[in-house]
């Protein structure tokens, strides 16, 4: 029998979360008397660890899919996805252009090198593209000074039949924590792009869930938002849990107890004895460790559910195991179910907070050795 640990992906929760985002956008556009933006469901990094195939099914109602990896994009086409696919980093070398052409992939154009590579391209069909403006993330995109020329270059490529459309996009650095900076960055985006034709795309999860933000994009063309993390049931905001946002966990990481023992007062548990029992107590050993992707920095007190009862992790997480306090779960025994995060357990964001990281990292890091299941 394989080790009793598995990650279960709920396709209906993926769909639910997409619908939740769409409803939120619809409400803010009713308030603003505008048209609901199209939604790119962001599925980079193997759909934040949930699997490309599960995402293609779960996000069937999205207007497009966005990701980074060309192979993942090709996989989406092979799975039957016919709507647009956006490559958020565009492409990397001239040889990629044939793949873009064959699989009808939409590209982000964020640097001069990409524009230059396209000058030489021979295509069966012109490509859709978004020219990226850097409004302060300082990661990808043309500076305010360079953007007008870059956009003009894209328009030339359009006239040459290499591009079908030239849109505008950007990415906010602080949509999750600083509305003032975000509003300033949006103003920069509007100032540089509003007179230019083509679709626009600016908002990640945090910005998509902030009422009124995308409605302030000044643009005649169609608009696209790009939510990612919220679609998987994790919150983009440090101070709000997914439940409060109406999101459902799409991944449940569950395991079992493989040992139960009583320890006397003063006994230490696990490596370094960083936890010692202040009283006689019962502990359980769970078949999950950092080699499964559970964060080693989650310390004593991290929430965890055993047999449906919320209790706490104790001591250091080891490679293949971790220990839990069974004081509140006296009926627990070998084989009892343990939910590390997801349905019937803490949210991935609570575990992430206890480990000093974010839900994104935990979802992406579930190890290949963890068996996978998909439920409708
Ligand atoms: C990852 C990413 C997103 C989605 O971000 P979330 O915070 O997961 O919603 C949107 N746009 C770009 C460019 C990204 O890289």
Coordinates of C-alpha atoms and ligand atoms in Angstrom, one line a residue:
X1 CA 0.0 0.0 0.0
X2 CA 1.3 3.5 -0.8
X3 CA 1.8 5.9 2.1
X4 CA -1.5 7.2 3.3
X5 CA -1.2 10.8 1.9
X6 CA -3.0 12.3 -1.0
X7 CA -4.0 15.6 -2.6
X8 CA -7.6 15.6 -3.9
X9 CA -8.6 18.2 -6.4
X10 CA -12.2 19.3 -6.6
X11 CA -13.2 20.4 -10.1
X12 CA -16.5 21.8 -8.9
X13 CA -14.7 24.0 -6.4
X14 CA -12.5 25.4 -9.2
X15 CA -15.7 26.2 -11.1
X16 CA -17.4 27.7 -8.0
X17 CA -14.5 30.0 -7.4
X18 CA -14.4 31.2 -11.0
X19 CA -18.2 31.9 -10.8
X20 CA -17.6 33.8 -7.5
X21 CA -15.1 36.0 -9.2
X22 CA -17.3 36.5 -12.2
X23 CA -20.3 37.4 -10.0
X24 CA -18.1 40.0 -8.1
X25 CA -17.0 41.6 -11.3
X26 CA -20.6 41.6 -12.6
X27 CA -21.7 43.4 -9.5
X28 CA -19.0 46.1 -9.7
X29 CA -19.8 46.6 -13.4
X30 CA -23.5 47.0 -12.6
X31 CA -22.6 49.7 -10.2
X32 CA -20.3 51.3 -12.7
X33 CA -22.7 50.7 -15.7
X34 CA -20.0 49.0 -17.7
X35 CA -19.4 45.6 -19.3
X36 CA -18.0 42.7 -17.4
X37 CA -14.4 42.2 -18.3
X38 CA -13.3 38.9 -19.8
X39 CA -11.5 36.5 -17.4
X40 CA -8.2 34.9 -18.1
X41 CA -8.1 32.1 -15.5
X42 CA -4.4 32.0 -14.6
X43 CA -3.1 28.4 -14.5
X44 CA 0.6 28.8 -14.4
X45 CA 2.8 26.3 -12.4
X46 CA 0.6 23.3 -13.3
X47 CA -2.5 25.3 -12.3
X48 CA -0.9 26.3 -8.9
X49 CA -0.2 22.6 -8.3
X50 CA -3.8 21.5 -9.1
X51 CA -3.1 20.0 -12.6
X52 CA -3.6 21.4 -16.1
X53 CA -6.3 18.9 -17.0
X54 CA -8.4 19.6 -13.8
X55 CA -8.0 23.4 -14.6
X56 CA -9.1 23.0 -18.2
X57 CA -12.3 21.3 -16.9
X58 CA -12.9 23.4 -13.8
X59 CA -12.4 26.7 -15.8
X60 CA -14.4 25.7 -18.8
X61 CA -16.5 28.9 -18.4
X62 CA -13.5 31.2 -18.4
X63 CA -12.9 33.4 -21.5
X64 CA -9.3 32.3 -21.7
X65 CA -6.4 30.6 -19.8
X66 CA -3.2 32.3 -18.9
X67 CA 0.1 30.6 -18.1
X68 CA 3.9 30.8 -18.7
X69 CA 5.0 27.4 -20.0
X70 CA 4.6 26.6 -23.7
X71 CA 4.3 22.9 -23.0
X72 CA 1.4 23.6 -20.6
X73 CA -0.3 25.8 -23.3
X74 CA 0.1 23.0 -25.9
X75 CA -1.4 20.6 -23.4
X76 CA -4.4 22.8 -23.0
X77 CA -5.0 22.7 -26.8
X78 CA -4.6 18.9 -26.8
X79 CA -7.2 18.7 -24.0
X80 CA -9.6 20.5 -26.3
X81 CA -9.4 24.1 -25.1
X82 CA -10.3 26.3 -28.1
X83 CA -10.6 29.7 -26.5
X84 CA -7.6 32.1 -26.1
X85 CA -4.5 31.1 -24.2
X86 CA -2.2 33.9 -23.0
X87 CA 1.5 33.4 -22.3
X88 CA 2.2 35.8 -19.5
X89 CA 6.0 35.9 -20.3
X90 CA 5.5 35.7 -24.0
X91 CA 8.1 33.6 -25.6
X92 CA 11.8 33.1 -25.1
X93 CA 13.6 32.3 -28.4
X94 CA 12.8 32.4 -32.1
X95 CA 12.1 28.7 -32.2
X96 CA 9.1 29.2 -29.9
X97 CA 7.3 31.3 -32.6
X98 CA 6.4 28.2 -34.6
X99 CA 4.7 26.8 -31.5
X100 CA 2.8 30.1 -31.0
X101 CA 1.6 29.9 -34.6
X102 CA 0.6 26.2 -34.6
X103 CA -1.3 26.4 -31.3
X104 CA -2.8 29.9 -31.7
X105 CA -1.2 31.3 -28.5
X106 CA -1.7 34.9 -27.4
X107 CA 1.6 36.5 -26.2
X108 CA 2.6 39.2 -23.8
X109 CA 5.4 41.3 -25.3
X110 CA 7.5 42.7 -22.5
X111 CA 10.9 43.4 -24.0
X112 CA 12.5 44.8 -27.1
X113 CA 14.1 41.4 -27.9
X114 CA 10.7 39.8 -28.4
X115 CA 9.6 42.5 -30.8
X116 CA 12.9 42.1 -32.8
X117 CA 12.4 38.3 -33.0
X118 CA 8.9 38.9 -34.4
X119 CA 10.2 41.1 -37.1
X120 CA 11.7 38.0 -38.8
X121 CA 8.7 35.7 -38.1
X122 CA 7.0 33.8 -40.9
X123 CA 3.5 32.7 -39.7
X124 CA 0.6 30.8 -41.0
X125 CA -1.7 33.1 -39.0
X126 CA -1.1 36.4 -37.3
X127 CA -0.8 36.3 -33.5
X128 CA -2.7 38.2 -30.8
X129 CA -0.5 40.1 -28.4
X130 CA -0.5 42.4 -25.4
X131 CA 2.3 44.9 -25.0
X132 CA 3.3 45.1 -21.4
X133 CA 3.9 48.4 -19.6
X134 CA 5.9 48.5 -16.3
X135 CA 4.0 50.7 -13.8
X136 CA 6.2 49.9 -10.9
X137 CA 6.5 46.2 -10.4
X138 CA 9.9 46.5 -12.1
X139 CA 9.8 42.9 -13.2
X140 CA 8.6 42.7 -16.8
X141 CA 7.4 45.3 -19.2
X142 CA 8.5 48.5 -21.0
X143 CA 9.2 51.6 -19.1
X144 CA 6.9 54.6 -19.5
X145 CA 9.6 56.1 -21.7
X146 CA 10.0 53.1 -23.9
X147 CA 6.3 52.0 -24.1
X148 CA 5.1 54.3 -26.9
X149 CA 7.8 53.1 -29.3
X150 CA 7.2 49.5 -28.3
X151 CA 3.5 49.8 -29.0
X152 CA 4.2 51.5 -32.3
X153 CA 6.5 48.6 -33.2
X154 CA 3.7 46.2 -32.4
X155 CA 1.3 48.2 -34.6
X156 CA 3.8 47.9 -37.5
X157 CA 3.9 44.1 -36.9
X158 CA 0.1 44.2 -37.1
X159 CA 0.3 46.0 -40.5
X160 CA 2.8 43.4 -41.7
X161 CA 0.4 40.7 -40.9
X162 CA 2.5 39.2 -38.1
X163 CA 0.2 40.4 -35.3
X164 CA -3.6 40.2 -35.4
X165 CA -4.1 42.6 -32.5
X166 CA -1.9 44.7 -30.2
X167 CA -3.4 45.1 -26.7
X168 CA -2.0 46.7 -23.6
X169 CA -1.3 45.1 -20.2
X170 CA 0.3 45.7 -16.9
X171 CA 0.7 44.2 -13.4
X172 CA 0.2 45.8 -10.0
X173 CA 2.9 45.2 -7.4
X174 CA 0.7 46.0 -4.4
X175 CA -3.0 45.3 -5.3
X176 CA -3.2 43.1 -2.1
X177 CA -2.0 45.7 0.4
X178 CA -1.8 49.2 -0.8
X179 CA -4.8 50.8 -2.6
X180 CA -3.1 54.2 -2.9
X181 CA 0.0 52.9 -4.8
X182 CA -2.3 50.7 -6.9
X183 CA -4.5 53.7 -7.8
X184 CA -1.4 55.6 -8.8
X185 CA -0.1 52.8 -10.9
X186 CA -3.5 52.5 -12.6
X187 CA -3.4 56.2 -13.4
X188 CA 0.0 55.6 -15.2
X189 CA -1.5 52.8 -17.1
X190 CA -4.5 54.8 -18.2
X191 CA -2.4 57.8 -19.1
X192 CA -0.1 55.8 -21.4
X193 CA -2.7 53.5 -23.0
X194 CA -6.1 55.0 -23.1
X195 CA -5.7 56.6 -26.5
X196 CA -4.4 53.4 -28.0
X197 CA -6.6 50.8 -29.7
X198 CA -6.8 47.2 -28.6
X199 CA -7.8 45.2 -25.5
X200 CA -6.5 45.9 -22.0
X201 CA -5.5 43.6 -19.1
X202 CA -4.4 44.6 -15.7
X203 CA -5.9 42.8 -12.7
X204 CA -4.6 39.8 -10.7
X205 CA -6.8 38.1 -8.0
X206 CA -6.4 40.9 -5.4
X207 CA -7.2 43.6 -8.0
X208 CA -10.1 41.5 -9.5
X209 CA -11.6 41.2 -6.0
X210 CA -11.3 44.9 -5.2
X211 CA -14.6 46.5 -6.3
X212 CA -14.1 49.4 -8.5
X213 CA -10.5 48.9 -9.4
X214 CA -10.7 47.5 -12.9
X215 CA -13.8 49.7 -13.6
X216 CA -11.4 52.6 -13.5
X217 CA -9.3 51.3 -16.4
X218 CA -10.0 53.9 -19.1
X219 CA -10.3 51.9 -22.3
X220 CA -12.6 51.7 -25.3
X221 CA -11.5 48.2 -26.2
X222 CA -12.4 45.0 -24.4
X223 CA -11.0 44.3 -20.9
X224 CA -9.5 41.2 -19.4
X225 CA -8.7 40.5 -15.8
X226 CA -6.3 37.8 -14.7
X227 CA -7.2 36.1 -11.4
X228 CA -5.1 33.2 -10.3
X229 CA -4.8 32.3 -6.6
X230 CA -8.5 33.0 -5.7
X231 CA -9.6 30.5 -8.2
X232 CA -8.0 27.8 -6.2
X233 CA -9.7 28.9 -3.0
X234 CA -6.8 30.7 -1.4
X235 CA -7.0 34.3 -0.4
X236 CA -4.8 37.0 -2.1
X237 CA -5.1 39.2 1.0
X238 CA -3.1 38.7 4.1
X239 CA -5.9 39.7 6.5
X240 CA -8.8 37.9 4.9
X241 CA -9.4 34.1 4.9
X242 CA -10.9 32.5 1.8
X243 CA -14.1 31.6 3.6
X244 CA -14.8 35.3 4.1
X245 CA -14.4 35.8 0.3
X246 CA -16.8 33.1 -0.6
X247 CA -14.1 30.8 -1.9
X248 CA -13.8 27.1 -1.6
X249 CA -10.6 25.1 -1.3
X250 CA -9.9 23.3 -4.5
X251 CA -7.1 21.1 -3.1
X252 CA -7.4 19.0 0.0
X253 CA -4.1 17.6 1.4
X254 CA -5.1 14.6 3.6
X255 CA -3.1 11.9 5.3
X256 CA -3.6 9.4 8.2
X257 CA -2.2 8.7 11.6
X258 CA 0.4 6.0 11.4
X259 CA 1.2 5.9 15.1
X260 CA -0.3 7.0 18.4
X261 CA 1.5 7.2 21.7
X262 CA 1.1 8.5 25.3
X263 CA 4.0 10.5 26.6
X264 CA 4.7 11.7 30.1
X265 CA 5.1 15.2 31.3
X266 CA 8.4 16.7 30.3
X267 CA 8.9 14.4 27.3
X268 CA 10.2 16.0 24.1
X269 CA 8.7 15.3 20.7
X270 CA 10.7 15.0 17.4
X271 CA 14.0 16.5 16.3
X272 CA 15.6 18.9 18.7
X273 CA 12.8 18.4 21.2
X274 CA 11.6 21.8 20.4
X275 CA 8.2 20.8 21.9
X276 CA 8.1 19.3 25.4
X277 CA 4.9 18.1 27.0
X278 CA 3.8 20.2 29.9
X279 CA 1.6 17.4 31.1
X280 CA 1.1 13.8 30.2
X281 CA -0.5 13.7 26.8
X282 CA -1.3 11.6 23.7
X283 CA 0.3 12.5 20.4
X284 CA -0.3 11.1 16.9
X285 CA 2.2 10.7 14.1
X286 CA 1.0 11.8 10.6
X287 CA 2.3 10.4 7.3
X288 CA 3.2 13.8 6.0
X289 CA 6.5 15.7 6.1
X290 CA 8.4 18.4 4.3
X291 CA 9.3 15.9 1.5
X292 CA 5.6 15.9 0.7
X293 CA 5.6 19.7 0.4
X294 CA 4.3 20.5 3.9
X295 CA 6.3 23.5 5.2
X296 CA 9.1 22.6 7.6
X297 CA 8.7 26.1 9.2
X298 CA 5.2 25.4 10.4
X299 CA 5.8 25.1 14.1
X300 CA 3.9 24.0 17.2
X301 CA 0.3 25.4 17.1
X302 CA -0.2 25.2 13.3
X303 CA -3.8 24.1 12.9
X304 CA -4.5 20.6 11.6
X305 CA -7.6 18.4 11.7
X306 CA -7.7 14.8 13.0
X307 CA -11.0 12.8 12.7
X308 CA -12.7 16.1 12.0
X309 CA -11.4 17.8 15.1
X310 CA -9.2 20.8 14.9
X311 CA -6.1 20.5 16.9
X312 CA -2.4 21.5 16.6
X313 CA 0.9 20.4 15.2
X314 CA 3.6 19.9 17.8
X315 CA 7.4 19.9 17.4
X316 CA 9.4 20.1 14.2
X317 CA 8.1 18.8 10.9
X318 CA 10.4 16.0 9.7
X319 CA 11.0 14.8 6.2
X320 CA 8.2 12.2 6.2
X321 CA 6.3 12.7 9.4
X322 CA 4.9 15.3 11.7
X323 CA 3.3 15.1 15.2
X324 CA -0.1 16.3 16.4
X325 CA -1.6 16.9 19.8
X326 CA -4.4 14.4 20.4
X327 CA -5.6 15.8 23.7
X328 CA -8.9 17.0 22.1
X329 CA -9.3 13.8 20.0
X330 CA -9.2 10.9 22.4
X331 CA -10.8 8.5 20.0
X332 CA -8.0 9.0 17.4
X333 CA -6.0 5.8 16.5
X334 CA -3.8 4.5 13.7
X335 CA -5.7 5.1 10.4
X336 CA -7.6 8.1 11.6
X337 CA -7.9 10.7 8.9
X338 CA -5.9 13.9 9.1
X339 CA -6.5 17.0 6.9
X340 CA -3.5 19.2 6.5
X341 CA -5.4 21.8 4.6
X342 CA -8.5 22.0 2.5
X343 CA -12.0 20.5 2.9
X344 CA -12.6 19.5 6.5
X345 CA -9.4 21.1 7.6
X346 CA -7.7 24.5 8.0
X347 CA -7.3 26.7 4.9
X348 CA -4.0 26.5 3.2
X349 CA -3.6 30.2 4.1
X350 CA -3.7 29.5 7.8
X351 CA -1.0 26.9 7.4
X352 CA 1.0 29.2 5.3
X353 CA 0.7 32.0 7.8
X354 CA 2.0 29.7 10.6
X355 CA 5.0 28.9 8.4
X356 CA 5.7 32.5 7.4
X357 CA 4.8 32.0 3.8
X358 CA 1.7 32.3 1.5
X359 CA -0.8 29.8 0.2
X360 CA 0.6 30.1 -3.3
X361 CA 3.9 28.5 -2.3
X362 CA 2.3 25.6 -0.5
X363 CA -0.1 24.8 -3.3
X364 CA 2.7 24.8 -5.9
X365 CA 5.0 22.8 -3.7
X366 CA 3.0 19.6 -3.1
X367 CA 5.6 16.9 -4.0
X368 CA 5.2 14.5 -6.9
X369 CA 5.3 11.6 -4.4
X370 CA 2.0 12.6 -3.0
X371 CA -0.7 10.6 -4.8
X372 CA -3.4 12.6 -6.6
X373 CA -7.1 12.2 -6.9
X374 CA -9.7 14.3 -8.7
X375 CA -13.3 14.6 -7.7
X376 CA -16.1 16.2 -9.6
Ligands
LIG1 C1 0.5 35.1 -11.5 C2 0.0 36.3 -12.3 C3 -1.4 36.6 -12.2 C4 -2.3 36.0 -11.2 O1 -2.0 36.4 -9.9 P1 -2.8 36.0 -8.6 O2 -2.2 36.8 -7.5 O3 -2.5 34.5 -8.4 O4 -4.2 36.2 -8.9 C5 -1.8 37.7 -13.0 N1 -1.0 38.3 -13.9 C6 0.3 37.9 -14.0 C7 1.2 38.6 -14.9 C8 0.8 36.9 -13.2 O5 2.1 36.6 -13.3

